[in-house]
Coordinates of C-alpha atoms in Angstrom, one line a residue:
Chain A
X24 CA -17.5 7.4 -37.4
X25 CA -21.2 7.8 -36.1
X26 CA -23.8 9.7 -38.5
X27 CA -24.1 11.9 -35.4
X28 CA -20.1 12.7 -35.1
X29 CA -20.2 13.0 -39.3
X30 CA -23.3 15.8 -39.2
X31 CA -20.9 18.0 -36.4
X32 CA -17.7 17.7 -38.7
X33 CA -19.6 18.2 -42.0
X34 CA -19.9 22.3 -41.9
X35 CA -16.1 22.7 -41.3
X36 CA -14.9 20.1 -43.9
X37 CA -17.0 21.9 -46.4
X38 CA -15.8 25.1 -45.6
X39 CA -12.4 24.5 -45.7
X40 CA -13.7 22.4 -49.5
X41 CA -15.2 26.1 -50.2
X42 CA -12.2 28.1 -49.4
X43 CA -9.9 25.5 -51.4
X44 CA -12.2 26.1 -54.1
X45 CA -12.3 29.8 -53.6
X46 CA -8.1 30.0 -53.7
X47 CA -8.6 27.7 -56.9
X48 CA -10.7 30.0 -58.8
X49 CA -8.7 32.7 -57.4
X50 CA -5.5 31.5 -59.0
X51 CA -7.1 30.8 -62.7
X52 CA -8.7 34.3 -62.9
X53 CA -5.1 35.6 -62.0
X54 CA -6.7 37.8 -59.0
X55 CA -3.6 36.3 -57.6
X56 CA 0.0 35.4 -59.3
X57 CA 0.2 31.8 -59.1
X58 CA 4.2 32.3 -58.5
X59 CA 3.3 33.8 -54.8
X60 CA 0.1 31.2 -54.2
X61 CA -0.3 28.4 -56.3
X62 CA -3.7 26.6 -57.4
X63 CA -4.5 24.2 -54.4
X64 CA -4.5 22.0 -57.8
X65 CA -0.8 22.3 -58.9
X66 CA 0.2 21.6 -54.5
X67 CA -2.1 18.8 -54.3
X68 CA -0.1 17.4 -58.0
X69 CA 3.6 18.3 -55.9
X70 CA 2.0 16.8 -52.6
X71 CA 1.2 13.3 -54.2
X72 CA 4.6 12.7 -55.9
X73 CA 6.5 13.6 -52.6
X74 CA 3.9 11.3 -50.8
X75 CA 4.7 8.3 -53.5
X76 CA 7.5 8.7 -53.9
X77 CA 8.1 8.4 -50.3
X78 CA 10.3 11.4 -50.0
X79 CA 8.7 13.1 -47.3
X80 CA 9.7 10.5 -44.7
X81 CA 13.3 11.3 -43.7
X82 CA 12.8 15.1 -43.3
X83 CA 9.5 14.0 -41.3
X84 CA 11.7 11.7 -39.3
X85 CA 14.5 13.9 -38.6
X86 CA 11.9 16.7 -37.5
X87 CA 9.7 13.7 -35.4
X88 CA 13.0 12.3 -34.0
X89 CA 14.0 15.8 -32.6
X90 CA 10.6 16.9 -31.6
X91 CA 10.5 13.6 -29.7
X92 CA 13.6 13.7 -27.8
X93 CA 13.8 17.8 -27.0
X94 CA 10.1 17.3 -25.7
X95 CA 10.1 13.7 -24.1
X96 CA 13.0 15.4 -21.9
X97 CA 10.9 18.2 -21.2
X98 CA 8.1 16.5 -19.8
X99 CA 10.1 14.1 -17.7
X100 CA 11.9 17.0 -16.2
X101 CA 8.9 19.0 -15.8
X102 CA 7.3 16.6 -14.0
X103 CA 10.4 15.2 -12.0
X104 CA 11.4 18.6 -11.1
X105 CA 7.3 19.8 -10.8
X106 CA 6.4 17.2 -8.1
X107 CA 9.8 18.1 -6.5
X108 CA 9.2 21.7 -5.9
X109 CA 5.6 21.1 -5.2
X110 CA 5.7 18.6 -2.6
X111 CA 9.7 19.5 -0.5
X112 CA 9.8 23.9 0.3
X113 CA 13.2 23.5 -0.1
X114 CA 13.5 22.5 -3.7
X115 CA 10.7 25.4 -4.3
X116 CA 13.0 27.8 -3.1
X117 CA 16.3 26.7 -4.4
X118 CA 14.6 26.7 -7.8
X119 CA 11.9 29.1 -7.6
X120 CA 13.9 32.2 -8.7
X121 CA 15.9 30.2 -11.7
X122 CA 12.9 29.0 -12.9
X123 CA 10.6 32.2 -13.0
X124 CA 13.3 34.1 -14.7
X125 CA 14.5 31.5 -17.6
X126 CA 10.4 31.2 -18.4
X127 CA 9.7 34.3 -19.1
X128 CA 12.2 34.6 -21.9
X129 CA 11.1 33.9 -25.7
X130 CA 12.6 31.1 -26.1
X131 CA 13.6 31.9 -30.0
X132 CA 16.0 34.7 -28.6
X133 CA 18.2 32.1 -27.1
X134 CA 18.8 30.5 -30.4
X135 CA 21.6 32.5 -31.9
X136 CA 23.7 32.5 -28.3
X137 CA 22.8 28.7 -28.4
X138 CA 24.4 28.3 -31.7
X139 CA 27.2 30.3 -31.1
X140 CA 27.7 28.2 -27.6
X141 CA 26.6 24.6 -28.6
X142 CA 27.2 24.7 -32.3
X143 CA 24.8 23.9 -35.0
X144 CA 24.2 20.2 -34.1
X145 CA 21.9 17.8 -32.8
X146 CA 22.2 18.5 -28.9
X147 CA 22.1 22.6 -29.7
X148 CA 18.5 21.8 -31.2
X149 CA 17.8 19.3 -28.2
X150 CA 18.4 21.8 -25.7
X151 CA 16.0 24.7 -26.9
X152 CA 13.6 22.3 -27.9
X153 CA 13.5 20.4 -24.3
X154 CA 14.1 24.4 -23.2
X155 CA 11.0 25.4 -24.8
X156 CA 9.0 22.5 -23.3
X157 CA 10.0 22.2 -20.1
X158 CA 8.5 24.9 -18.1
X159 CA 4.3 24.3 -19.0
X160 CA 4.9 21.0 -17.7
X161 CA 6.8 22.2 -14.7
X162 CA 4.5 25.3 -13.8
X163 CA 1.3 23.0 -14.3
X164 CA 3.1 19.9 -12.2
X165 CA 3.8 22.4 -9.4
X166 CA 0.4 24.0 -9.0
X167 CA -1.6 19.7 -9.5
X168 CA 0.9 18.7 -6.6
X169 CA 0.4 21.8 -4.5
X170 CA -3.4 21.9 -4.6
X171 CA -4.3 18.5 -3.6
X172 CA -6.5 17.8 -1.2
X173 CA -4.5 16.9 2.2
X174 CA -7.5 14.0 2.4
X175 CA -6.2 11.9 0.1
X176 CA -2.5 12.3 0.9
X177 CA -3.8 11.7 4.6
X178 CA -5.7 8.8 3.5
X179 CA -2.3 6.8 1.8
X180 CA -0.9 8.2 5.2
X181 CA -2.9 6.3 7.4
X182 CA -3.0 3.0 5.3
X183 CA 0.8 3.1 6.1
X184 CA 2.3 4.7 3.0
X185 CA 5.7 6.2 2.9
X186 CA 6.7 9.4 1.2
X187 CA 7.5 7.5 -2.1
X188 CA 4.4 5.3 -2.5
X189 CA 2.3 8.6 -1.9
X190 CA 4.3 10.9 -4.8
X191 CA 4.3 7.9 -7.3
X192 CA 0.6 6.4 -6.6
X193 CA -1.5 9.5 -4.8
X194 CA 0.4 12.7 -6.5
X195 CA 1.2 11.7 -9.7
X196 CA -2.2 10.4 -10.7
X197 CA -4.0 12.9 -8.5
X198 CA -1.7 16.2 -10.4
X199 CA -2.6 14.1 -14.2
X200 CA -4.8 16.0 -15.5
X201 CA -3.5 19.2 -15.1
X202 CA 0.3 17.7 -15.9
X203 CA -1.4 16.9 -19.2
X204 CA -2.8 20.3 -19.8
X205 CA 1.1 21.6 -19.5
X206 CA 2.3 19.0 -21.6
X207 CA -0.3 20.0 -24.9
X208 CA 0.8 23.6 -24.4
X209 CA 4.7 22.1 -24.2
X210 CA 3.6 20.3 -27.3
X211 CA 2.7 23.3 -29.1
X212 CA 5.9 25.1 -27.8
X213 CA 8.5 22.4 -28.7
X214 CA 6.9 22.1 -32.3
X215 CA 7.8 25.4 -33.2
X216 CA 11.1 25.4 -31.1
X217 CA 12.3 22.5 -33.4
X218 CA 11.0 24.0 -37.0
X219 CA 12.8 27.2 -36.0
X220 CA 16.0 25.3 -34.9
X221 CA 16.0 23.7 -38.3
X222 CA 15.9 26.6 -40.6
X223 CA 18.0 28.8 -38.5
X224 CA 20.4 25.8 -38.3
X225 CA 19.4 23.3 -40.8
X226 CA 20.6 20.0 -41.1
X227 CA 18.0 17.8 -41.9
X228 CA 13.8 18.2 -40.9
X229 CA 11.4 19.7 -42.2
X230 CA 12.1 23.3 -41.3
X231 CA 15.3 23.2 -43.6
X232 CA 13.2 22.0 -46.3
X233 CA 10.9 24.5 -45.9
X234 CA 13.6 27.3 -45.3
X235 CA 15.6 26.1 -48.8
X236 CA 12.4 26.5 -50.9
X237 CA 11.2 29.3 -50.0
X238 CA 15.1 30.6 -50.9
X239 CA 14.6 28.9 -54.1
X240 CA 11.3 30.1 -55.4
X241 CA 10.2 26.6 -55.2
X242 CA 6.5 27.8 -54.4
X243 CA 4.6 25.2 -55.1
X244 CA 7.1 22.4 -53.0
X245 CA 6.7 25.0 -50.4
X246 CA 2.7 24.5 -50.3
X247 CA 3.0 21.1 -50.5
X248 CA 5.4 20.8 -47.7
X249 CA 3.6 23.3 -45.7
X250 CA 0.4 20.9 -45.8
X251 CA 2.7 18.1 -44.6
X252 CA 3.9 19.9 -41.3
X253 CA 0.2 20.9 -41.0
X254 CA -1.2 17.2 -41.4
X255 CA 2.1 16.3 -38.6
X256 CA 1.2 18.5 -36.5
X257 CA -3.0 17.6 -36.7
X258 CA -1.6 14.2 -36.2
X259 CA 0.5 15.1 -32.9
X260 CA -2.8 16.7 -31.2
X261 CA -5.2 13.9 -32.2
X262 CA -2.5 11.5 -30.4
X263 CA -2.1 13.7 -27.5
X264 CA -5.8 13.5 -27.4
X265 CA -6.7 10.2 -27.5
X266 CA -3.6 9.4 -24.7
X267 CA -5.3 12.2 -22.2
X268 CA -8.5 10.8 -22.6
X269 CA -7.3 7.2 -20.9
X270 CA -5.6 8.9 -18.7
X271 CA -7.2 11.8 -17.4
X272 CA -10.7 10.4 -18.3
X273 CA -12.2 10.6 -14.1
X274 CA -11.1 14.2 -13.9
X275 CA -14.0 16.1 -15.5
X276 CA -16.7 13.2 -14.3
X277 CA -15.0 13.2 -10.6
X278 CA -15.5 17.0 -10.4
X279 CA -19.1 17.4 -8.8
Chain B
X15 CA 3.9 -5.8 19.5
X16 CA 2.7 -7.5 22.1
X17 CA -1.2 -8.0 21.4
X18 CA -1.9 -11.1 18.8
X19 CA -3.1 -9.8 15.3
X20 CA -7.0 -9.9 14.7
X21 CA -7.4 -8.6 18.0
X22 CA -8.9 -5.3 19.2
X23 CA -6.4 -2.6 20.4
X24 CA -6.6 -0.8 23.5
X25 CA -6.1 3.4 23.2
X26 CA -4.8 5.4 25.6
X27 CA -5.0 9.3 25.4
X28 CA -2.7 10.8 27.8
X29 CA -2.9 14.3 28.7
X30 CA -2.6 15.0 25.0
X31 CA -3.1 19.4 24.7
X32 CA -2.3 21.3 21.2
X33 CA -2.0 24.0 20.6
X34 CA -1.7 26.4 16.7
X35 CA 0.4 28.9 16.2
X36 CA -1.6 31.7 14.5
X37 CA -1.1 34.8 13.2
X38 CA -3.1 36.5 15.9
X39 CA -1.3 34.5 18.8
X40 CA -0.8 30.5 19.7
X41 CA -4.9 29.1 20.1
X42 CA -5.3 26.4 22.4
X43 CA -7.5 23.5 21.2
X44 CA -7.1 21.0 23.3
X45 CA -5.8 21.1 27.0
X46 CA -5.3 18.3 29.0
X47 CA -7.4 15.6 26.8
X48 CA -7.0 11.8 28.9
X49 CA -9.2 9.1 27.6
X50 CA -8.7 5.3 28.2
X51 CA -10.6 3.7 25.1
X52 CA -10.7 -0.2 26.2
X53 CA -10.3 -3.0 23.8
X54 CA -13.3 -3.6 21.6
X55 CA -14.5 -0.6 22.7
X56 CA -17.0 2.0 21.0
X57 CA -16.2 5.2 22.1
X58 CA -17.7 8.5 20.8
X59 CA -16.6 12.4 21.2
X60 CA -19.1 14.6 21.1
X61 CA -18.7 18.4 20.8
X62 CA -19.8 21.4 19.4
X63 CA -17.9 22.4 15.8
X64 CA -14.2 24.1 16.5
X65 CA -14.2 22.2 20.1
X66 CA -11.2 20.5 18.3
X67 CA -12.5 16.7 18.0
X68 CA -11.0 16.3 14.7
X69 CA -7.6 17.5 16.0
X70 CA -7.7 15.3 18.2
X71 CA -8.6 12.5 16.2
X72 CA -6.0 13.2 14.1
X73 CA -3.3 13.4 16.6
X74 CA -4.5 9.9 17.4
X75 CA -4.2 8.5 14.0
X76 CA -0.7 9.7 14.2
X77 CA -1.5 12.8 11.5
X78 CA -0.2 15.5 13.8
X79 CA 2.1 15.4 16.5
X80 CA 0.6 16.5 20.2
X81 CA 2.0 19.6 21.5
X82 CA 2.3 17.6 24.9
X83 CA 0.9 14.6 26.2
X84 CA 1.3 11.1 24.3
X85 CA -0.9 8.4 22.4
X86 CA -0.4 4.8 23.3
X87 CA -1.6 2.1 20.9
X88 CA -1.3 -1.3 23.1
X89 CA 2.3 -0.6 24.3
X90 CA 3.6 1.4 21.5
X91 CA 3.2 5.1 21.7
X92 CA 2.0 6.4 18.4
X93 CA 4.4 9.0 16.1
X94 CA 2.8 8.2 12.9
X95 CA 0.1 6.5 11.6
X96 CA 0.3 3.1 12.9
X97 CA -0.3 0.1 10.3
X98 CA -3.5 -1.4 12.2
X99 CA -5.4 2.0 12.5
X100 CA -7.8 2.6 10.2
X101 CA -9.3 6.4 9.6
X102 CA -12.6 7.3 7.9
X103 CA -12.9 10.5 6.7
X104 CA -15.6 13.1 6.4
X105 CA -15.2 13.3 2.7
X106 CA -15.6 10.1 1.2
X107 CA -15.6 12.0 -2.3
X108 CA -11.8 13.4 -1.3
X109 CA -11.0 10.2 0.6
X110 CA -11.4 7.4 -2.6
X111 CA -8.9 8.1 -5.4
X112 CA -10.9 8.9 -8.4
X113 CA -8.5 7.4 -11.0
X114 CA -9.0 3.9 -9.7
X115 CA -12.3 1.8 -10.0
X116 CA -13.8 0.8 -6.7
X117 CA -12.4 -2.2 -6.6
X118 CA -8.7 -0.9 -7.1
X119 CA -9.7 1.7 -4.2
X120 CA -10.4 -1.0 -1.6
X121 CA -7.0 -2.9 -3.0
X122 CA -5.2 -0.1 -1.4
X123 CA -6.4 -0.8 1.9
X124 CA -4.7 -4.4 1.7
X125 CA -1.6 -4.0 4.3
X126 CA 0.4 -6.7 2.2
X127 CA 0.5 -7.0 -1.2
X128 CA -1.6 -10.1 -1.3
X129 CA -1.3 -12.6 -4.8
X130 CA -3.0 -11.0 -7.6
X131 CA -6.0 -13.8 -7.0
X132 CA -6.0 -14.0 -3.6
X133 CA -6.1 -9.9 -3.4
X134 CA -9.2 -9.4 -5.7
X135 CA -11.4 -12.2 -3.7
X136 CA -10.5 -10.3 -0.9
X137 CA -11.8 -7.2 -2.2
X138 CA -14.5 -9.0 -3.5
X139 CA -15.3 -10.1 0.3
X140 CA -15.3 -6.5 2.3
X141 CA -17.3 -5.1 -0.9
X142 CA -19.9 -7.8 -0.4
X143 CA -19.7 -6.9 3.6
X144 CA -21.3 -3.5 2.8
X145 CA -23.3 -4.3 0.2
X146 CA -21.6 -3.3 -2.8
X147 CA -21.3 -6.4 -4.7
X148 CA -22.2 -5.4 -8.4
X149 CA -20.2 -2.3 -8.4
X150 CA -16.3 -3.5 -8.3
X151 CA -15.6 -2.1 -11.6
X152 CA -17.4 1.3 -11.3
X153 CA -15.7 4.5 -10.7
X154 CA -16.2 6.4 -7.3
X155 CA -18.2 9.0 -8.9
X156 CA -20.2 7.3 -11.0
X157 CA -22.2 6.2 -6.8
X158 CA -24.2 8.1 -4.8
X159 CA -22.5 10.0 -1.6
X160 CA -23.8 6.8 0.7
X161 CA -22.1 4.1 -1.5
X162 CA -19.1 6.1 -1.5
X163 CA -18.9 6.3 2.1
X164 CA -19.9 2.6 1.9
X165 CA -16.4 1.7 -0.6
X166 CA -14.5 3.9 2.3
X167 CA -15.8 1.5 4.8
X168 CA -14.6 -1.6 2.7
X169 CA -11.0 -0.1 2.0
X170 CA -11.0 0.5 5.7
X171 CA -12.4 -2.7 6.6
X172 CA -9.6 -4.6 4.0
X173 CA -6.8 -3.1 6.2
X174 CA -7.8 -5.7 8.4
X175 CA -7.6 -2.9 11.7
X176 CA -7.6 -3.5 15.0
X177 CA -9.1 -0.2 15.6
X178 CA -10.8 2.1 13.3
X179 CA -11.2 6.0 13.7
X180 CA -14.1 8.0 12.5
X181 CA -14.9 11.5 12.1
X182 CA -18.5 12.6 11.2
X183 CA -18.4 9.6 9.2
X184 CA -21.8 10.5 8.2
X185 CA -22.3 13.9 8.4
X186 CA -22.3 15.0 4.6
X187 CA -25.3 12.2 3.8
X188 CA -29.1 12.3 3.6
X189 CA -30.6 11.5 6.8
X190 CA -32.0 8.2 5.4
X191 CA -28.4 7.0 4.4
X192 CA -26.8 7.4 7.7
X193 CA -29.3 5.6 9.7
X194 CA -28.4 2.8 7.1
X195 CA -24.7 3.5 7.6
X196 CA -24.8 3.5 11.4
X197 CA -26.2 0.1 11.4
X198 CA -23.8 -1.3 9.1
X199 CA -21.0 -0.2 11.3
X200 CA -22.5 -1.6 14.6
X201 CA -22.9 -4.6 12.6
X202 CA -19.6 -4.4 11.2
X203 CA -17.7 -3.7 14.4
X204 CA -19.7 -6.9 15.7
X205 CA -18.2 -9.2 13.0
X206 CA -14.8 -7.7 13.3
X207 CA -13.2 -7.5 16.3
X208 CA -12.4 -3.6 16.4
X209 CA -11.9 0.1 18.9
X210 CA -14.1 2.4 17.4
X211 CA -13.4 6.0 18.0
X212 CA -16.1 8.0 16.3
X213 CA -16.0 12.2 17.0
X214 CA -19.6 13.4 16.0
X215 CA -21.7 16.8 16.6
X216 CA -24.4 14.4 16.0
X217 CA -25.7 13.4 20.0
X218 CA -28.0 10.7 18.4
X219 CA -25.8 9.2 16.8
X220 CA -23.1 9.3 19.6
X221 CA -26.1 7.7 22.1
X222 CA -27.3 5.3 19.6
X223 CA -24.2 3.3 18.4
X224 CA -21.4 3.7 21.8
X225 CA -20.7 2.5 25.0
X226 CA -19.8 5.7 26.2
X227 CA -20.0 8.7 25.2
X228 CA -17.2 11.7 25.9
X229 CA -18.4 15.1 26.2
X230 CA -15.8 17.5 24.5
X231 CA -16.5 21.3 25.4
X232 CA -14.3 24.2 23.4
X233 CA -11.9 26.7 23.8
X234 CA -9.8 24.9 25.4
X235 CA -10.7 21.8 24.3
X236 CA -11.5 19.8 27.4
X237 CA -13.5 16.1 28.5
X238 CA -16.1 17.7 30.7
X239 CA -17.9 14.5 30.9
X240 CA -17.8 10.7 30.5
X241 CA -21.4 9.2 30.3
X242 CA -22.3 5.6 30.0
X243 CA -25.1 5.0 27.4
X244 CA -25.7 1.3 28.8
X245 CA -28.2 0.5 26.4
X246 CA -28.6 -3.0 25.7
X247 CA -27.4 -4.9 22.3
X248 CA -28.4 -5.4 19.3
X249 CA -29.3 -2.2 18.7
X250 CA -31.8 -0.7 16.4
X251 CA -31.9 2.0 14.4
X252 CA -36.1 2.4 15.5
X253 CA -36.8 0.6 18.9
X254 CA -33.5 1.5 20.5
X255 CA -33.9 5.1 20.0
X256 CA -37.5 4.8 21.5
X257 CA -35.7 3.3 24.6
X258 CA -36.3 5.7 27.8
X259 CA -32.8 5.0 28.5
X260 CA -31.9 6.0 25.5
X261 CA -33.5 9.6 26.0
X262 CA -32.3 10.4 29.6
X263 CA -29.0 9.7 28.1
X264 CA -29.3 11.8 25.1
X265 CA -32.0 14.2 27.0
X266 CA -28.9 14.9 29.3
X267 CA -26.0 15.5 27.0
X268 CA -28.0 17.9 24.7
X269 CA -28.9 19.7 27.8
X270 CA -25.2 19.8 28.7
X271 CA -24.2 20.9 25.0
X272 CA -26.5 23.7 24.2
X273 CA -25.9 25.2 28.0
X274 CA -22.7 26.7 27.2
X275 CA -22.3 30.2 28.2
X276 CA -20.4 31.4 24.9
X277 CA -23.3 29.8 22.7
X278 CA -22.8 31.7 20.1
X279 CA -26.0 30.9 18.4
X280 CA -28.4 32.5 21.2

């Protein structure tokens, strides 16, 4: 890390130290019950044995394992079905309708239907999630593909490229950046999607976890799993950065 | 096809007319357009903006069908763009693909996927034709609007075509640049065997690089006029334009230009 990156981070590291701190004395003056908020102290104690003790890795898999699948099929079908009805009118306004309607709907809503039609297993929890994420990455797909410049699809055109060569090496690239932007809100969508799907439905993950402590009283286990989902999800976002960077990294430059 | 590869093609614009459906009623643009451009020929269009010289470019290039009237590239009529015709766009910055390094961006112009090796010394080539050497890894936008237009070239050039189509090639750079740029494409269009088409507003440039020039006037688009510049060659960009034929010629077709009745601009 460069001194220059450290001095930018420094404030907000210590202010997050300072309210820590604050919660900490807080807690040992008893202006809050430590049953309802415990002492960052007492979570960070819970949140080093479940980290060496290596429990916190199959609920984080289960939850990572579903939030990879439900999402991975929403961006592929986003951006299948978003170049589609971008590029071919007919597509558009064979799905056009379907779509606008099933996106407007909180996705949370269609949870206890889902469970009553689907059951309480893995594919239930696929769908919603994949549900959930689908339709940023479609929307945004739609509008990159539409609002290309006909220059550059001309410009494969007359260098004797067919309809496929131009969707798969002028489109796709050309609509990244915006694709991208769909797919970190889709992120954020699916992530909840799957924590919800888990405690309404547990079987595994963290949101069962989460959802049995909090039943339990377990407060502090609750805090200390809590920062866990918080650190995954951090983690997820600094990924999803760091892949957009490669890959959209011409689109802010290219704009003059 | 019948012509051998490498060689220049020979255009024929056959009573080519268009015309748009609008919402205020069908617009003519073009009525009636026939031009013979002969092999190795540089031909330029000149006309006033919204005389339709891009449409018909682009109906050339096999872009957008004719409403009546046909294309003929050697013996084949044209219905698409045709491998061996190369078009150079107004807007290099829309033209070159953003995502790919400049070198990637004239790789596309390769017709057939050449080896790997063989692909990249090709680039290397064209990209050392207009004088972009040191710059095969840069991005598009990371070079000025005249070195972009200058990678266009060298994708264009890469396609190996037997005739290359140009509108306002230079329009959108400094006056400096496009002298620079006109005189790498007469000296590019020496080298390679190639038809040039170029559509221009720009008489001095029309004058200064064809062998004819064609006179487009608006609404309908029509040829009025077909003038010879017979100025001798090598050109240059100083000396030729001090030529006294080289005035008549352009003395007469700006005369012819700005004469229009329905000049909106007097």
């Amino acid at each position: 890390m460069s001194a220059a990156r450290f001095a930018s981070l420094a404030p907000g590291l210590a202010f997050i130290a300072l309210v820590l701190a604050f919660l900490e004395v807080a807690v040992d003056r008893n202006w809050v019950k430590a049953v309802l908020i415990p002492a960052p102290s007492d979570t960070a104690v819970v949140l080093w044995n479940i980290i060496w003790s290596g429990a916190f890795a199959d609920p984080v898999g289960d939850t990572l394992g579903l939030l990879f699948a439900g999402y991975g099929i929403a961006c592929v079908l986003g951006v299948v079905l978003g170049v589609l009805m971008g590029y071919f009118r007919g597509v558009y306004n064979l799905l056009e309708p379907l779509a606008e309607v099933l996106r407007t709907i909180p996705k949370p809503v269609l949870l206890p239907p889902l469970m009553l039609f689907l059951g309480l297993g893995f594919p239930m929890k696929i769908f919603i999630v994949a549900l959930a994420g689908v339709f940023p990455v479609l929307i945004n797909t739609m509008q990159a593909v539409r609002s290309i410049d006909p220059v550059l699809i001309d410009t494969a055109r007359t260098f004797g490229r067919g309809t496929g060569a131009i969707l798969w090496r002028v489109m796709l690239p050309a609509s990244a950046p915006l694709i991208l932007a769909g797919m970190r809100v889709s992120l954020g969508f699916a992530l909840v999607l799957v924590i919800l799907s888990e405690m309404l439905a547990g079987s595994g993950g963290l949101g069962q976890l989460l959802s049995d402590m909090q039943k339990t009283f377990l407060v502090r286990e609750t805090f200390a799993w809590l920062t866990i989902i918080a650190v995954v999800g951090f983690a997820l976002t600094a990924m999803f950065d760091w892949i957009e960077r490669r890959i959209a990294f011409w689109s802010r430059s290219a704009v003059e | 096809m019948s012509a051998p590869p490498n060689s220049a093609a020979r255009l024929r614009i056959d009573t080519v007319a268009k015309t748009f459906g609008g919402k205020a009623g069908p617009v003519e643009a073009l009525r009636s357009v026939t031009l013979d451009v002969a092999a190795g020929e540089f031909l330029a269009v000149v006309g006033p903006s919204g005389c339709g010289k891009s449409t018909l470019l682009q109906i050339v290039a096999g872009l957008m069908p004719a409403s009546s009237g046909r294309v003929v590239l050697d013996a084949t009529a044209v219905t698409a763009p045709p491998a061996d015709v190369v078009y150079l766009f107004q807007q290099y910055s829309k033209s070159l693909f953003p995502w790919l390094t400049v070198e990637a961006n004239v790789m596309f112009g390769l017709r057939q996927r050449a080896a790997n090796g063989d692909a990249r010394a090709r680039c290397r080539h064209y990209l050392d034709m207009v004088g972009l050497a040191g710059f095969a890894a840069h991005y598009p936008w990371q070079l000025s609007g005249g070195m972009q237009q200058r990678v266009a070239i060298a994708r264009a050039l890469a396609a190996e075509p037997r005739a290359l189509l140009m509108d306002e090639p230079f329009s959108s750079v400094d006056a400096l640049t496009r002298l620079d740029l006109q005189a790498l494409i007469l000296d590019l269009w020496t080298k390679n065997r190639l038809t040039v088409m170029l559509v221009t507003h720009d008489v001095d440039e029309a004058v200064f690089l064809a062998d004819r020039v064609a006179v487009l006037t608006p609404r309908p688009g029509v040829i009025s006029e077909i003038v010879e510049t017979g100025l001798p060659r090598p050109r240059d960009a100083v000396v030729t334009r001090e030529d006294p034929r080289f005035l008549k010629v352009r003395h007469h077709l700006l005369e012819k230009l700005l004469a229009r009745p329905d000049d909106v601009r007097r």
